């Protein structure tokens, strides 16, 4: 009976047999599951750590390499690359610019200013005004109909900087500089001004209102020679010096008066050469300049390698972070390099020393202001025909020439100051301010 019950319970069931192999397989499966789970955890943990690292690194990278439109940016060495290489462009000779070419040139101009302009606390607000104007001006460029309209729009944009050195060169300024540098083939400035697109553009450009007035001399007042210089033109420097020396030898002249009204030239070649005849001794000035872009590097390269240049530099690309200077008028951390530049103007003994008077007005700027400043250092008496006493950017003494760049398609040449002096800004100081409807006669009366 018991046997029958036992048979019924075990009927249809296979007996279980525990073997060493099945136990080992079970252990292996459990081990694989644990290992797979371990690997998954490590992968998830690794991805989490990578994500944690990437987020701040991404912000750091953007902070180092981007140019924030609404704030003064942090710049590093990579800004020297990229735009320093020339773009491959088609010739625009004999034709107008296409809409895309205008936009490309506009974008290049905007980026060059953002990456190179020497920003200090004095001009930071204007720089930010320039920076945030991009979208509006880009729309205007897109809708512009002619090359002349394009020219006017980008000049208006440059005007946002309210910097007398920042503008697009007119035909006569270009011609003066090209005439000087065309035979200095190894210089960066010669290559820039002699670029095919640039030469074709300025050959076709009409001078019109940009035509400068020539130098005028007046020796009608006894003992006084009045030299009116509404512009500096290095093409005429030798003829102008001959005219001046001829007048000085024909009459007994003890006093010279320079009328620099409306003179806002950037022709430093003319200014330096004319200064050599009227300074009382050799003039030497050394400056340390901070910069962050390739435009000023090209200027430094020319200063180092052009033997006839009045400016000299070692062009050592010193790190700005190592410059021990505590100055409130600029942010040192925003600059990459600094270099020292020395200006030497040797006194020419051809002319004896005479009393010198200078007149400027509200339009005088750039090299005219530096010219007046250096002569004032030699004892000249400086007057300004304007009663306003607040500081004007046009009265700022720029010890170095402006820096140049060109736009690939249009061939237009732009001027900016791509450096900042480590010393506080210097403004021309006046011995007298006048408010005259006849400033020329006022100058004559002062000089008498």
C-alpha positions as a Markdown table, in Angstrom:
| # | Residue | x | y | z |
|---|---|---|---|---|
| 1 | Unk | 0.0 | 0.0 | 0.0 |
| 2 | Unk | 2.7 | 2.4 | 0.9 |
| 3 | Unk | 4.6 | 1.4 | -2.2 |
| 4 | Unk | 1.6 | 2.2 | -4.3 |
| 5 | Unk | 1.3 | 5.7 | -2.8 |
| 6 | Unk | 5.0 | 6.4 | -3.3 |
| 7 | Unk | 4.8 | 5.4 | -6.9 |
| 8 | Unk | 1.8 | 7.7 | -7.5 |
| 9 | Unk | 3.7 | 10.7 | -5.9 |
| 10 | Unk | 6.8 | 10.2 | -8.1 |
| 11 | Unk | 4.9 | 9.3 | -11.3 |
| 12 | Unk | 5.8 | 11.8 | -14.1 |
| 13 | Unk | 8.7 | 13.5 | -12.2 |
| 14 | Unk | 12.3 | 13.3 | -13.0 |
| 15 | Unk | 14.6 | 12.9 | -10.1 |
| 16 | Unk | 16.8 | 15.8 | -9.2 |
| 17 | Unk | 20.5 | 15.2 | -9.3 |
| 18 | Unk | 22.9 | 17.7 | -7.8 |
| 19 | Unk | 26.2 | 17.8 | -9.7 |
| 20 | Unk | 29.3 | 19.8 | -9.4 |
| 21 | Unk | 28.9 | 21.2 | -12.9 |
| 22 | Unk | 25.5 | 22.7 | -12.3 |
| 23 | Unk | 26.7 | 24.4 | -9.1 |
| 24 | Unk | 29.7 | 25.9 | -10.9 |
| 25 | Unk | 27.5 | 27.2 | -13.8 |
| 26 | Unk | 25.2 | 28.8 | -11.3 |
| 27 | Unk | 28.1 | 30.5 | -9.6 |
| 28 | Unk | 29.5 | 31.7 | -12.9 |
| 29 | Unk | 26.1 | 33.1 | -13.9 |
| 30 | Unk | 25.9 | 35.0 | -10.6 |
| 31 | Unk | 29.4 | 36.2 | -11.0 |
| 32 | Unk | 28.8 | 37.5 | -14.6 |
| 33 | Unk | 25.6 | 39.3 | -13.4 |
| 34 | Unk | 27.5 | 40.9 | -10.5 |
| 35 | Unk | 30.4 | 41.9 | -12.9 |
| 36 | Unk | 28.0 | 43.3 | -15.5 |
| 37 | Unk | 26.2 | 45.3 | -12.8 |
| 38 | Unk | 29.6 | 46.5 | -11.5 |
| 39 | Unk | 30.6 | 47.6 | -15.0 |
| 40 | Unk | 27.3 | 49.4 | -15.6 |
| 41 | Unk | 27.7 | 51.3 | -12.3 |
| 42 | Unk | 31.3 | 52.3 | -13.3 |
| 43 | Unk | 30.1 | 53.5 | -16.7 |
| 44 | Unk | 27.3 | 55.5 | -15.3 |
| 45 | Unk | 29.6 | 56.9 | -12.6 |
| 46 | Unk | 32.3 | 57.7 | -15.3 |
| 47 | Unk | 29.7 | 59.5 | -17.5 |
| 48 | Unk | 28.5 | 61.5 | -14.5 |
| 49 | Unk | 32.0 | 62.6 | -13.6 |
| 50 | Unk | 32.7 | 63.5 | -17.2 |
| 51 | Unk | 29.6 | 65.6 | -17.4 |
| 52 | Unk | 30.4 | 67.3 | -14.2 |
| 53 | Unk | 33.9 | 68.2 | -15.6 |
| 54 | Unk | 32.6 | 69.2 | -19.1 |
| 55 | Unk | 30.1 | 71.8 | -17.9 |
| 56 | Unk | 32.6 | 74.1 | -16.1 |
| 57 | Unk | 35.3 | 73.4 | -18.7 |
| 58 | Unk | 32.8 | 74.5 | -21.4 |
| 59 | Unk | 32.1 | 77.7 | -19.6 |
| 60 | Unk | 35.8 | 78.3 | -19.0 |
| 61 | Unk | 36.6 | 77.7 | -22.7 |
| 62 | Unk | 33.9 | 80.1 | -23.8 |
| 63 | Unk | 35.2 | 82.7 | -21.3 |
| 64 | Unk | 38.7 | 82.5 | -22.7 |
| 65 | Unk | 37.8 | 82.4 | -26.4 |
| 66 | Unk | 34.6 | 84.3 | -26.9 |
| 67 | Unk | 34.0 | 88.0 | -27.3 |
| 68 | Unk | 31.0 | 89.1 | -25.2 |
| 69 | Unk | 29.1 | 91.8 | -26.9 |
| 70 | Unk | 27.7 | 93.5 | -23.8 |
| 71 | Unk | 30.8 | 93.4 | -21.6 |
| 72 | Unk | 34.5 | 94.1 | -21.9 |
| 73 | Unk | 35.9 | 90.6 | -22.9 |
| 74 | Unk | 38.8 | 88.6 | -21.6 |
| 75 | Unk | 41.3 | 88.0 | -24.4 |
| 76 | Unk | 44.0 | 85.4 | -24.8 |
| 77 | Unk | 46.7 | 84.5 | -27.4 |
| 78 | Unk | 44.4 | 82.7 | -29.8 |
| 79 | Unk | 43.0 | 86.1 | -30.9 |
| 80 | Unk | 46.2 | 86.7 | -32.7 |
| 81 | Unk | 45.4 | 83.9 | -35.1 |
| 82 | Unk | 42.6 | 83.5 | -37.6 |
| 83 | Unk | 42.0 | 87.0 | -38.9 |
| 84 | Unk | 45.7 | 87.5 | -39.5 |
| 85 | Unk | 45.6 | 85.3 | -42.6 |
| 86 | Unk | 44.3 | 86.7 | -45.8 |
| 87 | Unk | 41.1 | 85.5 | -47.3 |
| 88 | Unk | 40.8 | 84.3 | -50.8 |
| 89 | Unk | 38.6 | 86.8 | -52.6 |
| 90 | Unk | 37.6 | 87.6 | -56.2 |
| 91 | Unk | 38.7 | 90.8 | -57.8 |
| 92 | Unk | 36.2 | 93.7 | -57.5 |
| 93 | Unk | 38.0 | 95.8 | -60.2 |
| 94 | Unk | 35.6 | 97.7 | -62.4 |
| 95 | Unk | 32.4 | 96.5 | -60.6 |
| 96 | Unk | 30.4 | 97.2 | -57.5 |
| 97 | Unk | 30.4 | 95.0 | -54.4 |
| 98 | Unk | 27.8 | 92.3 | -54.0 |
| 99 | Unk | 25.6 | 92.2 | -50.9 |
| 100 | Unk | 27.6 | 89.2 | -49.6 |
| 101 | Unk | 30.9 | 90.9 | -50.1 |
| 102 | Unk | 29.6 | 93.9 | -48.1 |
| 103 | Unk | 28.5 | 91.7 | -45.3 |
| 104 | Unk | 31.8 | 89.8 | -45.3 |
| 105 | Unk | 33.7 | 93.1 | -45.1 |
| 106 | Unk | 31.4 | 94.4 | -42.4 |
| 107 | Unk | 31.9 | 91.3 | -40.3 |
| 108 | Unk | 35.6 | 91.5 | -40.7 |
| 109 | Unk | 35.7 | 95.1 | -39.6 |
| 110 | Unk | 33.6 | 94.5 | -36.6 |
| 111 | Unk | 35.6 | 91.5 | -35.5 |
| 112 | Unk | 38.9 | 93.3 | -36.0 |
| 113 | Unk | 37.9 | 96.2 | -33.8 |
| 114 | Unk | 36.5 | 93.9 | -31.1 |
| 115 | Unk | 39.7 | 91.8 | -31.0 |
| 116 | Unk | 42.3 | 94.6 | -31.4 |
| 117 | Unk | 41.0 | 98.0 | -30.2 |
| 118 | Unk | 42.9 | 99.3 | -27.2 |
| 119 | Unk | 40.2 | 99.7 | -24.6 |
| 120 | Unk | 40.8 | 101.8 | -21.4 |
| 121 | Unk | 38.4 | 103.1 | -18.8 |
| 122 | Unk | 38.3 | 106.4 | -20.8 |
| 123 | Unk | 36.9 | 104.8 | -24.0 |
| 124 | Unk | 35.3 | 101.6 | -22.6 |
| 125 | Unk | 31.7 | 103.0 | -22.8 |
| 126 | Unk | 32.2 | 104.0 | -26.4 |
| 127 | Unk | 33.6 | 100.6 | -27.1 |
| 128 | Unk | 30.6 | 98.9 | -25.7 |
| 129 | Unk | 28.3 | 101.2 | -27.7 |
| 130 | Unk | 30.2 | 100.1 | -30.8 |
| 131 | Unk | 29.9 | 96.4 | -29.8 |
| 132 | Unk | 26.2 | 96.4 | -29.3 |
| 133 | Unk | 25.5 | 98.2 | -32.7 |
| 134 | Unk | 26.4 | 95.2 | -34.8 |
| 135 | Unk | 22.9 | 93.8 | -35.6 |
| 136 | Unk | 21.4 | 97.2 | -36.6 |
| 137 | Unk | 24.3 | 98.1 | -38.8 |
| 138 | Unk | 24.5 | 94.7 | -40.4 |
| 139 | Unk | 20.8 | 95.2 | -41.5 |
| 140 | Unk | 21.7 | 98.5 | -43.0 |
| 141 | Unk | 24.7 | 97.0 | -44.8 |
| 142 | Unk | 22.4 | 94.3 | -46.3 |
| 143 | Unk | 20.0 | 97.0 | -47.6 |
| 144 | Unk | 22.7 | 99.3 | -48.9 |
| 145 | Unk | 22.5 | 100.0 | -52.6 |
| 146 | Unk | 25.9 | 101.4 | -53.6 |
| 147 | Unk | 29.6 | 101.2 | -52.6 |
| 148 | Unk | 29.4 | 104.8 | -51.4 |
| 149 | Unk | 26.5 | 104.0 | -49.1 |
| 150 | Unk | 28.5 | 101.0 | -47.7 |
| 151 | Unk | 31.4 | 103.3 | -47.1 |
| 152 | Unk | 29.3 | 105.8 | -45.2 |
| 153 | Unk | 27.7 | 103.2 | -43.1 |
| 154 | Unk | 30.9 | 101.6 | -41.9 |
| 155 | Unk | 32.4 | 105.1 | -41.2 |
| 156 | Unk | 29.3 | 105.8 | -39.1 |
| 157 | Unk | 29.9 | 102.6 | -37.2 |
| 158 | Unk | 33.5 | 103.5 | -36.6 |
| 159 | Unk | 32.2 | 106.9 | -35.3 |
| 160 | Unk | 30.6 | 105.0 | -32.4 |
| 161 | Unk | 34.1 | 104.8 | -30.8 |
| 162 | Unk | 34.3 | 108.6 | -30.7 |
| 163 | Unk | 38.0 | 108.2 | -31.3 |
| 164 | Unk | 39.7 | 110.5 | -33.8 |
| 165 | Unk | 42.0 | 107.7 | -34.9 |
| 166 | Unk | 39.2 | 105.4 | -35.8 |
| 167 | Unk | 37.9 | 105.9 | -39.3 |
| 168 | Unk | 38.1 | 104.7 | -42.9 |
| 169 | Unk | 40.9 | 106.4 | -44.8 |
| 170 | Unk | 39.8 | 108.8 | -47.5 |
| 171 | Unk | 41.7 | 109.0 | -50.8 |
| 172 | Unk | 44.2 | 111.7 | -49.9 |
| 173 | Unk | 45.2 | 110.2 | -46.6 |
| 174 | Unk | 45.7 | 106.8 | -48.4 |
| 175 | Unk | 47.7 | 108.5 | -51.2 |
| 176 | Unk | 50.0 | 110.2 | -48.7 |
| 177 | Unk | 50.8 | 107.0 | -46.8 |
| 178 | Unk | 51.1 | 104.9 | -49.9 |
| 179 | Unk | 53.5 | 107.4 | -51.5 |
| 180 | Unk | 55.8 | 107.1 | -48.5 |
| 181 | Unk | 55.7 | 103.3 | -48.0 |
| 182 | Unk | 55.5 | 102.1 | -51.6 |
| 183 | Unk | 59.3 | 101.8 | -51.8 |
| 184 | Unk | 59.7 | 100.1 | -48.4 |
| 185 | Unk | 58.7 | 96.7 | -49.8 |
| 186 | Unk | 59.6 | 94.6 | -46.8 |
| 187 | Unk | 57.2 | 96.5 | -44.5 |
| 188 | Unk | 53.8 | 95.2 | -43.5 |
| 189 | Unk | 52.3 | 98.7 | -44.1 |
| 190 | Unk | 53.7 | 98.7 | -47.7 |
| 191 | Unk | 52.1 | 95.3 | -48.4 |
| 192 | Unk | 48.8 | 96.4 | -46.9 |
| 193 | Unk | 48.6 | 99.7 | -48.8 |
| 194 | Unk | 49.9 | 98.1 | -52.0 |
| 195 | Unk | 47.3 | 95.3 | -52.0 |
| 196 | Unk | 45.7 | 95.0 | -55.4 |
| 197 | Unk | 42.1 | 95.4 | -54.0 |
| 198 | Unk | 43.2 | 98.4 | -51.9 |
| 199 | Unk | 45.0 | 100.1 | -54.8 |
| 200 | Unk | 42.1 | 99.6 | -57.2 |
| 201 | Unk | 39.6 | 100.9 | -54.6 |
| 202 | Unk | 41.5 | 104.1 | -53.9 |
| 203 | Unk | 42.3 | 104.7 | -57.6 |
| 204 | Unk | 38.6 | 104.7 | -58.3 |
| 205 | Unk | 37.6 | 106.8 | -55.2 |
| 206 | Unk | 36.8 | 110.4 | -55.8 |
| 207 | Unk | 38.6 | 112.9 | -53.5 |
| 208 | Unk | 35.9 | 115.6 | -53.5 |
| 209 | Unk | 35.5 | 117.2 | -50.1 |
| 210 | Unk | 38.4 | 115.2 | -48.8 |
| 211 | Unk | 40.9 | 117.2 | -50.8 |
| 212 | Unk | 43.3 | 118.8 | -48.3 |
| 213 | Unk | 44.3 | 122.4 | -48.4 |
| 214 | Unk | 48.0 | 123.0 | -49.0 |
| 215 | Unk | 50.3 | 124.7 | -46.6 |
| 216 | Unk | 50.1 | 128.5 | -46.7 |
| 217 | Unk | 52.8 | 130.8 | -45.3 |
| 218 | Unk | 52.4 | 134.5 | -44.5 |
| 219 | Unk | 55.3 | 136.8 | -43.7 |
| 220 | Unk | 53.4 | 140.0 | -44.1 |
| 221 | Unk | 53.7 | 140.9 | -40.4 |
| 222 | Unk | 57.2 | 142.2 | -39.4 |
| 223 | Unk | 59.3 | 139.6 | -37.6 |
| 224 | Unk | 56.5 | 136.9 | -37.8 |
| 225 | Unk | 56.0 | 134.0 | -40.1 |
| 226 | Unk | 52.5 | 132.3 | -39.9 |
| 227 | Unk | 52.4 | 128.8 | -41.2 |
| 228 | Unk | 48.9 | 127.4 | -41.8 |
| 229 | Unk | 48.7 | 123.6 | -41.9 |
| 230 | Unk | 45.2 | 122.4 | -42.2 |
| 231 | Unk | 46.6 | 119.0 | -43.2 |
| 232 | Unk | 49.9 | 117.1 | -43.1 |
| 233 | Unk | 50.9 | 115.6 | -46.4 |
| 234 | Unk | 54.2 | 113.6 | -46.5 |
| 235 | Unk | 54.2 | 113.9 | -50.3 |
| 236 | Unk | 54.8 | 117.6 | -49.9 |
| 237 | Unk | 57.1 | 117.6 | -46.9 |
| 238 | Unk | 60.2 | 118.5 | -48.8 |
| 239 | Unk | 58.6 | 121.3 | -50.8 |
| 240 | Unk | 57.0 | 122.6 | -47.6 |
| 241 | Unk | 60.3 | 122.7 | -45.7 |
| 242 | Unk | 61.9 | 124.5 | -48.7 |
| 243 | Unk | 59.2 | 127.1 | -48.7 |
| 244 | Unk | 59.5 | 127.7 | -45.0 |
| 245 | Unk | 63.3 | 128.0 | -45.1 |
| 246 | Unk | 63.2 | 130.3 | -48.1 |
| 247 | Unk | 60.8 | 132.6 | -46.2 |
| 248 | Unk | 63.0 | 132.5 | -43.1 |
| 249 | Unk | 66.1 | 133.5 | -45.1 |
| 250 | Unk | 64.4 | 136.3 | -47.0 |
| 251 | Unk | 63.3 | 138.2 | -43.9 |
| 252 | Unk | 64.4 | 138.7 | -40.4 |
| 253 | Unk | 62.0 | 136.4 | -38.6 |
| 254 | Unk | 62.1 | 135.9 | -34.8 |
| 255 | Unk | 58.7 | 134.4 | -34.3 |
| 256 | Unk | 56.9 | 131.5 | -36.0 |
| 257 | Unk | 53.1 | 130.8 | -35.5 |
| 258 | Unk | 51.6 | 127.5 | -36.6 |
| 259 | Unk | 47.9 | 127.5 | -37.4 |
| 260 | Unk | 46.7 | 123.8 | -37.0 |
| 261 | Unk | 43.0 | 124.6 | -37.1 |
| 262 | Unk | 41.0 | 121.7 | -38.5 |
| 263 | Unk | 44.1 | 119.5 | -38.9 |
| 264 | Unk | 43.3 | 115.9 | -37.8 |
| 265 | Unk | 45.9 | 114.2 | -40.0 |
| 266 | Unk | 47.4 | 110.8 | -39.1 |
| 267 | Unk | 50.4 | 111.4 | -41.3 |
| 268 | Unk | 53.1 | 111.0 | -38.6 |
| 269 | Unk | 55.9 | 110.9 | -41.2 |
| 270 | Unk | 55.2 | 114.6 | -42.0 |
| 271 | Unk | 54.8 | 115.6 | -38.3 |
| 272 | Unk | 58.1 | 113.9 | -37.2 |
| 273 | Unk | 60.2 | 115.4 | -40.0 |
| 274 | Unk | 58.8 | 119.0 | -39.6 |
| 275 | Unk | 59.3 | 118.7 | -35.8 |
| 276 | Unk | 63.0 | 118.1 | -36.3 |
| 277 | Unk | 63.4 | 121.7 | -37.5 |
| 278 | Unk | 61.6 | 123.4 | -34.6 |
| 279 | Unk | 62.4 | 121.4 | -31.4 |
| 280 | Unk | 65.1 | 122.9 | -29.3 |
| 281 | Unk | 67.0 | 119.7 | -28.8 |
| 282 | Unk | 66.8 | 116.0 | -29.7 |
| 283 | Unk | 63.4 | 114.6 | -28.6 |
| 284 | Unk | 63.4 | 111.1 | -27.1 |
| 285 | Unk | 60.3 | 109.4 | -25.6 |
| 286 | Unk | 59.9 | 105.8 | -24.5 |
| 287 | Unk | 56.5 | 104.1 | -24.0 |
| 288 | Unk | 55.3 | 100.7 | -22.8 |
| 289 | Unk | 52.3 | 99.6 | -24.7 |
| 290 | Unk | 49.8 | 96.8 | -24.0 |
| 291 | Unk | 48.1 | 95.0 | -26.8 |
| 292 | Unk | 46.1 | 91.8 | -27.6 |
| 293 | Unk | 45.8 | 91.5 | -31.4 |
| 294 | Unk | 47.8 | 91.0 | -34.5 |
| 295 | Unk | 47.2 | 94.5 | -35.9 |
| 296 | Unk | 49.6 | 96.2 | -33.5 |
| 297 | Unk | 52.1 | 93.3 | -33.9 |
| 298 | Unk | 52.4 | 94.3 | -37.6 |
| 299 | Unk | 53.2 | 97.9 | -36.5 |
| 300 | Unk | 55.8 | 96.6 | -34.0 |
| 301 | Unk | 57.3 | 94.4 | -36.7 |
| 302 | Unk | 57.7 | 97.5 | -39.0 |
| 303 | Unk | 59.2 | 99.6 | -36.2 |
| 304 | Unk | 61.8 | 96.8 | -35.6 |
| 305 | Unk | 62.8 | 96.2 | -39.2 |
| 306 | Unk | 62.5 | 99.5 | -41.0 |
| 307 | Unk | 65.8 | 101.3 | -40.6 |
| 308 | Unk | 64.5 | 104.7 | -41.4 |
| 309 | Unk | 61.7 | 104.6 | -38.9 |
| 310 | Unk | 61.8 | 107.1 | -36.1 |
| 311 | Unk | 60.2 | 104.4 | -33.9 |
| 312 | Unk | 62.3 | 101.5 | -32.5 |
| 313 | Unk | 61.3 | 98.4 | -30.5 |
| 314 | Unk | 62.8 | 95.1 | -29.6 |
| 315 | Unk | 59.4 | 93.5 | -30.4 |
| 316 | Unk | 59.9 | 90.9 | -27.6 |
| 317 | Unk | 56.3 | 89.9 | -27.1 |
| 318 | Unk | 56.6 | 90.3 | -23.3 |
| 319 | Unk | 53.8 | 88.7 | -21.3 |
| 320 | Unk | 51.4 | 91.3 | -20.0 |
| 321 | Unk | 50.8 | 89.2 | -16.9 |
| 322 | Unk | 54.4 | 89.8 | -15.8 |
| 323 | Unk | 54.1 | 93.6 | -16.1 |
| 324 | Unk | 54.3 | 95.1 | -12.6 |
| 325 | Unk | 52.0 | 98.0 | -13.0 |
| 326 | Unk | 49.1 | 99.2 | -10.9 |
| 327 | Unk | 47.0 | 101.5 | -13.1 |
| 328 | Unk | 43.4 | 102.5 | -12.8 |
| 329 | Unk | 42.8 | 103.5 | -16.4 |
| 330 | Unk | 42.9 | 100.0 | -18.0 |
| 331 | Unk | 42.4 | 96.3 | -17.1 |
| 332 | Unk | 45.8 | 94.6 | -17.5 |
| 333 | Unk | 44.2 | 91.2 | -17.4 |
| 334 | Unk | 42.5 | 91.9 | -20.7 |
| 335 | Unk | 45.8 | 92.2 | -22.6 |
| 336 | Unk | 48.2 | 89.5 | -23.7 |
| 337 | Unk | 51.5 | 91.2 | -24.5 |
| 338 | Unk | 53.4 | 94.5 | -23.9 |
| 339 | Unk | 56.4 | 96.0 | -25.6 |
| 340 | Unk | 58.5 | 99.1 | -25.3 |
| 341 | Unk | 58.7 | 101.6 | -28.1 |
| 342 | Unk | 61.1 | 104.5 | -28.4 |
| 343 | Unk | 60.6 | 107.6 | -30.5 |
| 344 | Unk | 63.7 | 109.6 | -31.4 |
| 345 | Unk | 63.5 | 112.9 | -33.4 |
| 346 | Unk | 66.9 | 114.3 | -34.0 |
| 347 | Unk | 67.1 | 118.1 | -34.1 |
| 348 | Unk | 68.0 | 119.4 | -37.6 |
| 349 | Unk | 70.5 | 122.3 | -37.1 |
| 350 | Unk | 69.4 | 124.0 | -40.4 |
| 351 | Unk | 67.1 | 126.5 | -38.6 |
| 352 | Unk | 68.0 | 128.5 | -35.5 |
| 353 | Unk | 65.6 | 128.5 | -32.5 |
| 354 | Unk | 62.8 | 131.0 | -32.6 |
| 355 | Unk | 59.7 | 131.8 | -30.5 |
| 356 | Unk | 56.9 | 129.5 | -31.4 |
| 357 | Unk | 53.1 | 130.0 | -31.1 |
| 358 | Unk | 50.5 | 127.4 | -32.0 |
| 359 | Unk | 46.7 | 127.6 | -32.6 |
| 360 | Unk | 44.3 | 124.7 | -32.5 |
| 361 | Unk | 40.6 | 124.4 | -32.6 |
| 362 | Unk | 37.8 | 121.9 | -31.8 |
| 363 | Unk | 38.6 | 119.9 | -35.0 |
| 364 | Unk | 42.4 | 119.6 | -34.4 |
| 365 | Unk | 43.3 | 116.0 | -33.5 |
| 366 | Unk | 45.8 | 113.1 | -34.0 |
| 367 | Unk | 49.2 | 114.1 | -35.3 |
| 368 | Unk | 48.4 | 117.9 | -35.0 |
| 369 | Unk | 47.9 | 117.5 | -31.3 |
| 370 | Unk | 51.1 | 115.5 | -30.8 |
| 371 | Unk | 52.9 | 118.1 | -32.9 |
| 372 | Unk | 51.7 | 120.8 | -30.7 |
| 373 | Unk | 52.5 | 118.8 | -27.5 |
| 374 | Unk | 56.1 | 118.2 | -28.5 |
| 375 | Unk | 56.6 | 121.8 | -29.5 |
| 376 | Unk | 55.1 | 122.9 | -26.2 |
| 377 | Unk | 57.7 | 120.7 | -24.5 |
| 378 | Unk | 60.3 | 122.8 | -26.3 |
| 379 | Unk | 58.7 | 126.0 | -25.0 |
| 380 | Unk | 56.0 | 126.8 | -27.5 |
| 381 | Unk | 52.9 | 128.8 | -26.5 |
| 382 | Unk | 49.7 | 126.9 | -27.3 |
| 383 | Unk | 46.2 | 128.4 | -27.8 |
| 384 | Unk | 42.8 | 126.9 | -28.6 |
| 385 | Unk | 39.9 | 128.6 | -30.3 |
| 386 | Unk | 37.2 | 127.1 | -28.1 |
| 387 | Unk | 36.0 | 128.0 | -24.6 |
| 388 | Unk | 34.8 | 124.5 | -23.6 |
| 389 | Unk | 37.2 | 123.2 | -20.9 |
| 390 | Unk | 36.0 | 119.6 | -20.5 |
| 391 | Unk | 38.4 | 116.9 | -21.8 |
| 392 | Unk | 37.9 | 116.1 | -25.5 |
| 393 | Unk | 39.2 | 112.8 | -27.0 |
| 394 | Unk | 40.6 | 114.9 | -29.8 |
| 395 | Unk | 42.9 | 116.5 | -27.3 |
| 396 | Unk | 44.4 | 113.2 | -26.3 |
| 397 | Unk | 48.1 | 113.0 | -27.2 |
| 398 | Unk | 48.7 | 109.8 | -29.1 |
| 399 | Unk | 52.4 | 109.1 | -28.9 |
| 400 | Unk | 52.4 | 106.4 | -31.5 |
| 401 | Unk | 50.8 | 106.4 | -35.0 |
| 402 | Unk | 47.4 | 104.8 | -35.6 |
| 403 | Unk | 47.3 | 101.2 | -36.8 |
| 404 | Unk | 45.9 | 100.1 | -40.1 |
| 405 | Unk | 43.9 | 97.2 | -41.5 |
| 406 | Unk | 42.1 | 96.6 | -44.8 |
| 407 | Unk | 38.9 | 94.9 | -45.8 |
| 408 | Unk | 39.3 | 92.1 | -48.3 |
| 409 | Unk | 36.5 | 92.8 | -50.8 |
| 410 | Unk | 36.1 | 96.5 | -50.8 |
| 411 | Unk | 39.8 | 97.3 | -50.4 |
| 412 | Unk | 39.0 | 100.0 | -47.9 |
| 413 | Unk | 41.7 | 100.8 | -45.3 |
| 414 | Unk | 40.7 | 101.4 | -41.7 |
| 415 | Unk | 42.6 | 103.2 | -38.9 |
| 416 | Unk | 42.4 | 102.4 | -35.2 |
| 417 | Unk | 44.6 | 102.5 | -32.1 |
| 418 | Unk | 45.3 | 98.9 | -31.3 |
| 419 | Unk | 47.2 | 99.5 | -28.1 |
| 420 | Unk | 47.0 | 101.2 | -24.7 |
| 421 | Unk | 49.7 | 103.1 | -22.9 |
| 422 | Unk | 50.6 | 101.9 | -19.4 |
| 423 | Unk | 50.9 | 105.5 | -18.4 |
| 424 | Unk | 47.8 | 107.6 | -17.6 |
| 425 | Unk | 46.4 | 109.4 | -20.7 |
| 426 | Unk | 47.9 | 112.8 | -21.5 |
| 427 | Unk | 45.9 | 115.6 | -22.9 |
| 428 | Unk | 47.3 | 118.7 | -24.5 |
| 429 | Unk | 47.3 | 121.6 | -22.1 |
| 430 | Unk | 46.7 | 125.2 | -23.3 |
| 431 | Unk | 48.3 | 128.4 | -22.3 |
| 432 | Unk | 45.3 | 130.3 | -23.5 |
| 433 | Unk | 41.7 | 129.7 | -24.8 |
| 434 | Unk | 40.1 | 132.1 | -27.1 |
| 435 | Unk | 36.7 | 132.5 | -28.7 |
| 436 | Unk | 37.2 | 134.4 | -31.9 |
| 437 | Unk | 35.3 | 134.7 | -35.2 |
| 438 | Unk | 38.7 | 135.5 | -36.8 |
| 439 | Unk | 41.1 | 133.0 | -35.1 |
| 440 | Unk | 43.8 | 133.7 | -37.7 |
| 441 | Unk | 44.0 | 137.3 | -36.7 |
| 442 | Unk | 43.8 | 136.3 | -33.0 |
| 443 | Unk | 46.9 | 134.1 | -33.5 |
| 444 | Unk | 48.8 | 137.0 | -35.2 |
| 445 | Unk | 47.9 | 139.3 | -32.2 |
| 446 | Unk | 49.0 | 136.7 | -29.7 |
| 447 | Unk | 52.3 | 136.1 | -31.5 |
| 448 | Unk | 53.1 | 139.8 | -31.7 |
